[in-house]
mmCIF file of C-alpha atoms in Angstrom:
data_model
loop_
_atom_site.group_PDB
_atom_site.id
_atom_site.type_symbol
_atom_site.label_atom_id
_atom_site.label_comp_id
_atom_site.label_asym_id
_atom_site.label_seq_id
_atom_site.Cartn_x
_atom_site.Cartn_y
_atom_site.Cartn_z
ATOM 1 C CA MET A 1 -17.556 11.212 -4.097
ATOM 2 C CA GLN A 2 -14.636 13.621 -4.238
ATOM 3 C CA PHE A 3 -11.944 13.020 -6.855
ATOM 4 C CA GLY A 4 -8.757 14.887 -6.048
ATOM 5 C CA ARG A 5 -8.402 18.029 -3.967
ATOM 6 C CA TYR A 6 -8.233 21.746 -4.485
ATOM 7 C CA TYR A 7 -5.141 23.607 -3.275
ATOM 8 C CA GLU A 8 -6.984 24.926 -0.229
ATOM 9 C CA GLU A 9 -7.751 21.374 0.928
ATOM 10 C CA PHE A 10 -4.105 20.310 1.280
ATOM 11 C CA GLU A 11 -2.464 20.750 4.675
ATOM 12 C CA VAL A 12 1.217 20.075 5.295
ATOM 13 C CA GLY A 13 1.503 16.898 7.367
ATOM 14 C CA ASP A 14 -1.766 15.331 6.199
ATOM 15 C CA VAL A 15 -1.552 11.638 5.316
ATOM 16 C CA TYR A 16 -3.912 9.989 2.816
ATOM 17 C CA ARG A 17 -4.160 6.205 3.102
ATOM 18 C CA HIS A 18 -5.124 4.973 -0.366
ATOM 19 C CA TRP A 19 -7.756 2.271 -0.590
ATOM 20 C CA PRO A 20 -8.124 -0.420 -1.777
ATOM 21 C CA GLY A 21 -4.820 -2.225 -2.193
ATOM 22 C CA LYS A 22 -3.938 -4.240 -5.297
ATOM 23 C CA THR A 23 -2.733 -7.826 -5.457
ATOM 24 C CA VAL A 24 -0.107 -8.059 -8.186
ATOM 25 C CA THR A 25 -0.541 -11.026 -10.500
ATOM 26 C CA GLU A 26 1.932 -12.597 -12.885
ATOM 27 C CA TYR A 27 -0.322 -11.384 -15.700
ATOM 28 C CA ASP A 28 -0.134 -7.760 -14.473
ATOM 29 C CA ASP A 29 3.647 -7.892 -14.298
ATOM 30 C CA HIS A 30 4.190 -9.611 -17.636
ATOM 31 C CA LEU A 31 1.710 -7.386 -19.473
ATOM 32 C CA PHE A 32 3.400 -4.257 -18.097
ATOM 33 C CA CYS A 33 6.810 -5.614 -19.114
ATOM 34 C CA LEU A 34 5.569 -6.409 -22.612
ATOM 35 C CA LEU A 35 3.842 -3.030 -23.037
ATOM 36 C CA THR A 36 6.993 -1.179 -21.977
ATOM 37 C CA MET A 37 9.378 -3.518 -23.841
ATOM 38 C CA ASN A 38 11.227 -4.501 -20.662
ATOM 39 C CA HIS A 39 12.080 -8.113 -21.441
ATOM 40 C CA HIS A 40 14.616 -8.622 -18.665
ATOM 41 C CA PRO A 41 14.527 -12.303 -17.657
ATOM 42 C CA LEU A 42 14.349 -11.369 -13.962
ATOM 43 C CA HIS A 43 10.766 -10.337 -14.666
ATOM 44 C CA MET A 44 9.791 -12.642 -17.544
ATOM 45 C CA ASP A 45 11.650 -15.968 -17.199
ATOM 46 C CA ALA A 46 10.781 -18.091 -14.137
ATOM 47 C CA ASN A 47 13.528 -20.626 -14.902
ATOM 48 C CA PHE A 48 16.168 -17.879 -15.098
ATOM 49 C CA ALA A 49 14.942 -16.287 -11.863
ATOM 50 C CA GLU A 50 14.848 -19.623 -10.042
ATOM 51 C CA LYS A 51 18.334 -20.733 -11.079
ATOM 52 C CA THR A 52 20.337 -17.507 -11.166
ATOM 53 C CA THR A 53 18.934 -15.007 -8.646
ATOM 54 C CA GLU A 54 18.972 -14.694 -4.885
ATOM 55 C CA PHE A 55 15.171 -14.511 -4.895
ATOM 56 C CA GLY A 56 14.542 -17.814 -6.697
ATOM 57 C CA LYS A 57 11.495 -16.381 -8.453
ATOM 58 C CA ASN A 58 10.436 -13.530 -10.710
ATOM 59 C CA VAL A 59 10.569 -10.016 -9.275
ATOM 60 C CA VAL A 60 7.808 -7.602 -10.266
ATOM 61 C CA VAL A 61 9.259 -4.821 -12.420
ATOM 62 C CA GLY A 62 9.771 -1.739 -10.260
ATOM 63 C CA ASN A 63 8.154 0.694 -12.672
ATOM 64 C CA TYR A 64 4.907 -1.255 -12.408
ATOM 65 C CA VAL A 65 4.972 -0.899 -8.617
ATOM 66 C CA TYR A 66 5.657 2.839 -8.978
ATOM 67 C CA SER A 67 2.889 3.231 -11.588
ATOM 68 C CA LEU A 68 0.455 1.300 -9.418
ATOM 69 C CA LEU A 69 1.154 3.556 -6.429
ATOM 70 C CA LEU A 70 0.922 6.673 -8.553
ATOM 71 C CA GLY A 71 -2.473 5.507 -9.814
ATOM 72 C CA MET A 72 -3.662 4.655 -6.303
ATOM 73 C CA SER A 73 -2.868 8.203 -5.200
ATOM 74 C CA VAL A 74 -4.853 9.969 -7.945
ATOM 75 C CA PRO A 75 -8.263 10.060 -6.180
ATOM 76 C CA ASP A 76 -6.644 11.524 -3.043
ATOM 77 C CA VAL A 77 -3.896 13.724 -4.484
ATOM 78 C CA SER A 78 -3.887 14.556 -8.190
ATOM 79 C CA GLY A 79 -7.438 13.910 -9.380
ATOM 80 C CA LYS A 80 -7.909 17.628 -9.979
ATOM 81 C CA ALA A 81 -4.310 18.308 -11.022
ATOM 82 C CA ILE A 82 -3.484 20.758 -13.756
ATOM 83 C CA ALA A 83 -0.070 19.130 -14.208
ATOM 84 C CA ASN A 84 2.364 16.694 -12.663
ATOM 85 C CA LEU A 85 5.472 18.866 -12.560
ATOM 86 C CA GLU A 86 8.252 16.677 -11.237
ATOM 87 C CA ILE A 87 9.197 13.336 -9.802
ATOM 88 C CA GLU A 88 11.868 14.469 -7.402
ATOM 89 C CA SER A 89 12.996 11.053 -6.218
ATOM 90 C CA LEU A 90 12.099 7.391 -6.640
ATOM 91 C CA ARG A 91 13.491 4.542 -4.543
ATOM 92 C CA HIS A 92 12.732 0.852 -4.794
ATOM 93 C CA VAL A 93 13.390 -0.373 -1.262
ATOM 94 C CA ALA A 94 12.444 -4.066 -1.378
ATOM 95 C CA PRO A 95 11.281 -6.513 -4.054
ATOM 96 C CA THR A 96 7.663 -7.254 -4.876
ATOM 97 C CA PHE A 97 6.635 -10.725 -6.034
ATOM 98 C CA HIS A 98 3.615 -12.138 -7.828
ATOM 99 C CA GLY A 99 0.841 -12.533 -5.265
ATOM 100 C CA ASP A 100 1.942 -9.633 -3.068
ATOM 101 C CA THR A 101 -0.680 -7.008 -2.270
ATOM 102 C CA ILE A 102 0.457 -3.389 -2.468
ATOM 103 C CA TYR A 103 -0.965 -0.608 -0.304
ATOM 104 C CA GLY A 104 -0.056 3.060 -0.448
ATOM 105 C CA GLU A 105 -0.163 6.246 1.526
ATOM 106 C CA THR A 106 0.823 9.806 0.730
ATOM 107 C CA ARG A 107 2.019 12.575 3.054
ATOM 108 C CA VAL A 108 1.796 16.263 2.158
ATOM 109 C CA LEU A 109 5.299 17.713 2.565
ATOM 110 C CA ASP A 110 4.881 21.283 1.364
ATOM 111 C CA LYS A 111 2.625 23.634 -0.573
ATOM 112 C CA ARG A 112 3.055 27.042 -2.141
ATOM 113 C CA GLU A 113 0.940 29.321 -4.248
ATOM 114 C CA SER A 114 1.895 29.774 -7.880
ATOM 115 C CA ARG A 115 4.083 32.812 -8.539
ATOM 116 C CA SER A 116 2.619 33.378 -11.997
ATOM 117 C CA LYS A 117 -1.116 32.569 -11.669
ATOM 118 C CA ASP A 118 -3.351 33.215 -8.670
ATOM 119 C CA ASP A 119 -5.775 30.344 -9.363
ATOM 120 C CA ARG A 120 -3.394 27.461 -8.552
ATOM 121 C CA GLY A 121 -0.587 26.202 -6.369
ATOM 122 C CA VAL A 122 2.091 23.539 -6.148
ATOM 123 C CA VAL A 123 1.843 20.696 -3.654
ATOM 124 C CA GLU A 124 4.794 18.435 -2.817
ATOM 125 C CA VAL A 125 3.961 14.938 -1.616
ATOM 126 C CA GLU A 126 5.726 11.713 -0.701
ATOM 127 C CA THR A 127 4.058 8.398 -1.492
ATOM 128 C CA LYS A 128 5.073 5.151 0.190
ATOM 129 C CA GLY A 129 4.083 1.696 -0.963
ATOM 130 C CA TYR A 130 4.179 -1.383 1.206
ATOM 131 C CA LYS A 131 3.248 -5.042 1.037
ATOM 132 C CA GLN A 132 0.626 -6.963 2.980
ATOM 133 C CA ASP A 133 3.150 -7.639 5.768
ATOM 134 C CA GLY A 134 4.036 -3.947 6.098
ATOM 135 C CA THR A 135 7.364 -4.164 4.219
ATOM 136 C CA LEU A 136 8.176 -0.861 2.532
ATOM 137 C CA VAL A 137 8.783 -1.479 -1.190
ATOM 138 C CA CYS A 138 8.760 1.936 -2.912
ATOM 139 C CA VAL A 139 9.012 5.619 -1.989
ATOM 140 C CA PHE A 140 8.728 8.605 -4.303
ATOM 141 C CA ARG A 141 8.329 12.357 -4.047
ATOM 142 C CA ARG A 142 6.550 14.494 -6.588
ATOM 143 C CA LYS A 143 5.286 18.012 -7.171
ATOM 144 C CA VAL A 144 1.799 18.537 -8.512
ATOM 145 C CA MET A 145 0.186 21.746 -9.747
ATOM 146 C CA VAL A 146 -3.350 21.802 -8.387
ATOM 147 C CA PRO A 147 -6.145 24.312 -8.908
ATOM 148 C CA LYS A 148 -7.675 26.531 -6.293
ATOM 149 C CA ARG A 149 -11.454 26.407 -5.888
ATOM 150 C CA SER A 150 -11.807 29.507 -8.071
ATOM 151 C CA TYR A 151 -10.192 27.641 -10.971
ATOM 152 C CA GLY A 152 -12.607 24.723 -10.605
ATOM 153 C CA GLN A 153 -15.685 26.926 -10.276
ATOM 154 C CA ALA A 154 -14.735 28.850 -13.425
ATOM 155 C CA ARG A 155 -14.515 25.567 -15.355
ATOM 156 C CA GLY A 156 -17.686 23.756 -14.330
ATOM 157 C CA GLY A 157 -17.284 22.783 -10.666
ATOM 158 C CA GLU A 158 -16.748 19.270 -9.340
ATOM 159 C CA GLN A 159 -17.535 17.376 -12.555
ATOM 160 C CA PRO A 160 -16.577 19.672 -15.433
ATOM 161 C CA GLY A 161 -17.587 18.497 -18.868
ATOM 162 C CA ARG A 162 -20.171 16.053 -17.575
ATOM 163 C CA PRO A 163 -23.251 16.237 -19.807
ATOM 164 C CA ALA A 164 -26.764 16.385 -18.418
ATOM 165 C CA LEU A 165 -28.941 13.324 -18.980
ATOM 166 C CA ARG A 166 -31.435 13.824 -21.790
ATOM 167 C CA GLU A 167 -34.674 11.996 -21.092
ATOM 168 C CA GLY A 168 -36.957 10.541 -23.768
ATOM 169 C CA ASN A 169 -34.437 9.455 -26.411
#
């Protein structure tokens, strides 16, 4: 199974539909909030959300939705990346709630060879996340430095660093 792509494999206009989706649980949301010290009651306090917000229930913290989509895109986009260079834009378009399932897809917007090293290039992509009913919830653009095939071959091929199995131990 391929994990990520080399520079030569990206074509402007290609769309990668990430699979599978992820159903967001209350546990996921609360754990992420606690790990990142975001204790806003909109995300953590059901009574507060019910009585004081237009939604009437907790809203999943937006950075979790973004992080989830970023992670979903790794096998298709940045699994071979040398570096994530920039998050150009990030928009939260609609709320996500506990129990919603998030799906993602990424479109290749642009690519250019590195000006300083001939074994890599920069790929610009836009990732969109949407719920089970098709509602767009998050959109972000990023630039990723990815290796060319020559870079990968010089460093061990498709699974660099993977040890060989030693029989008889």
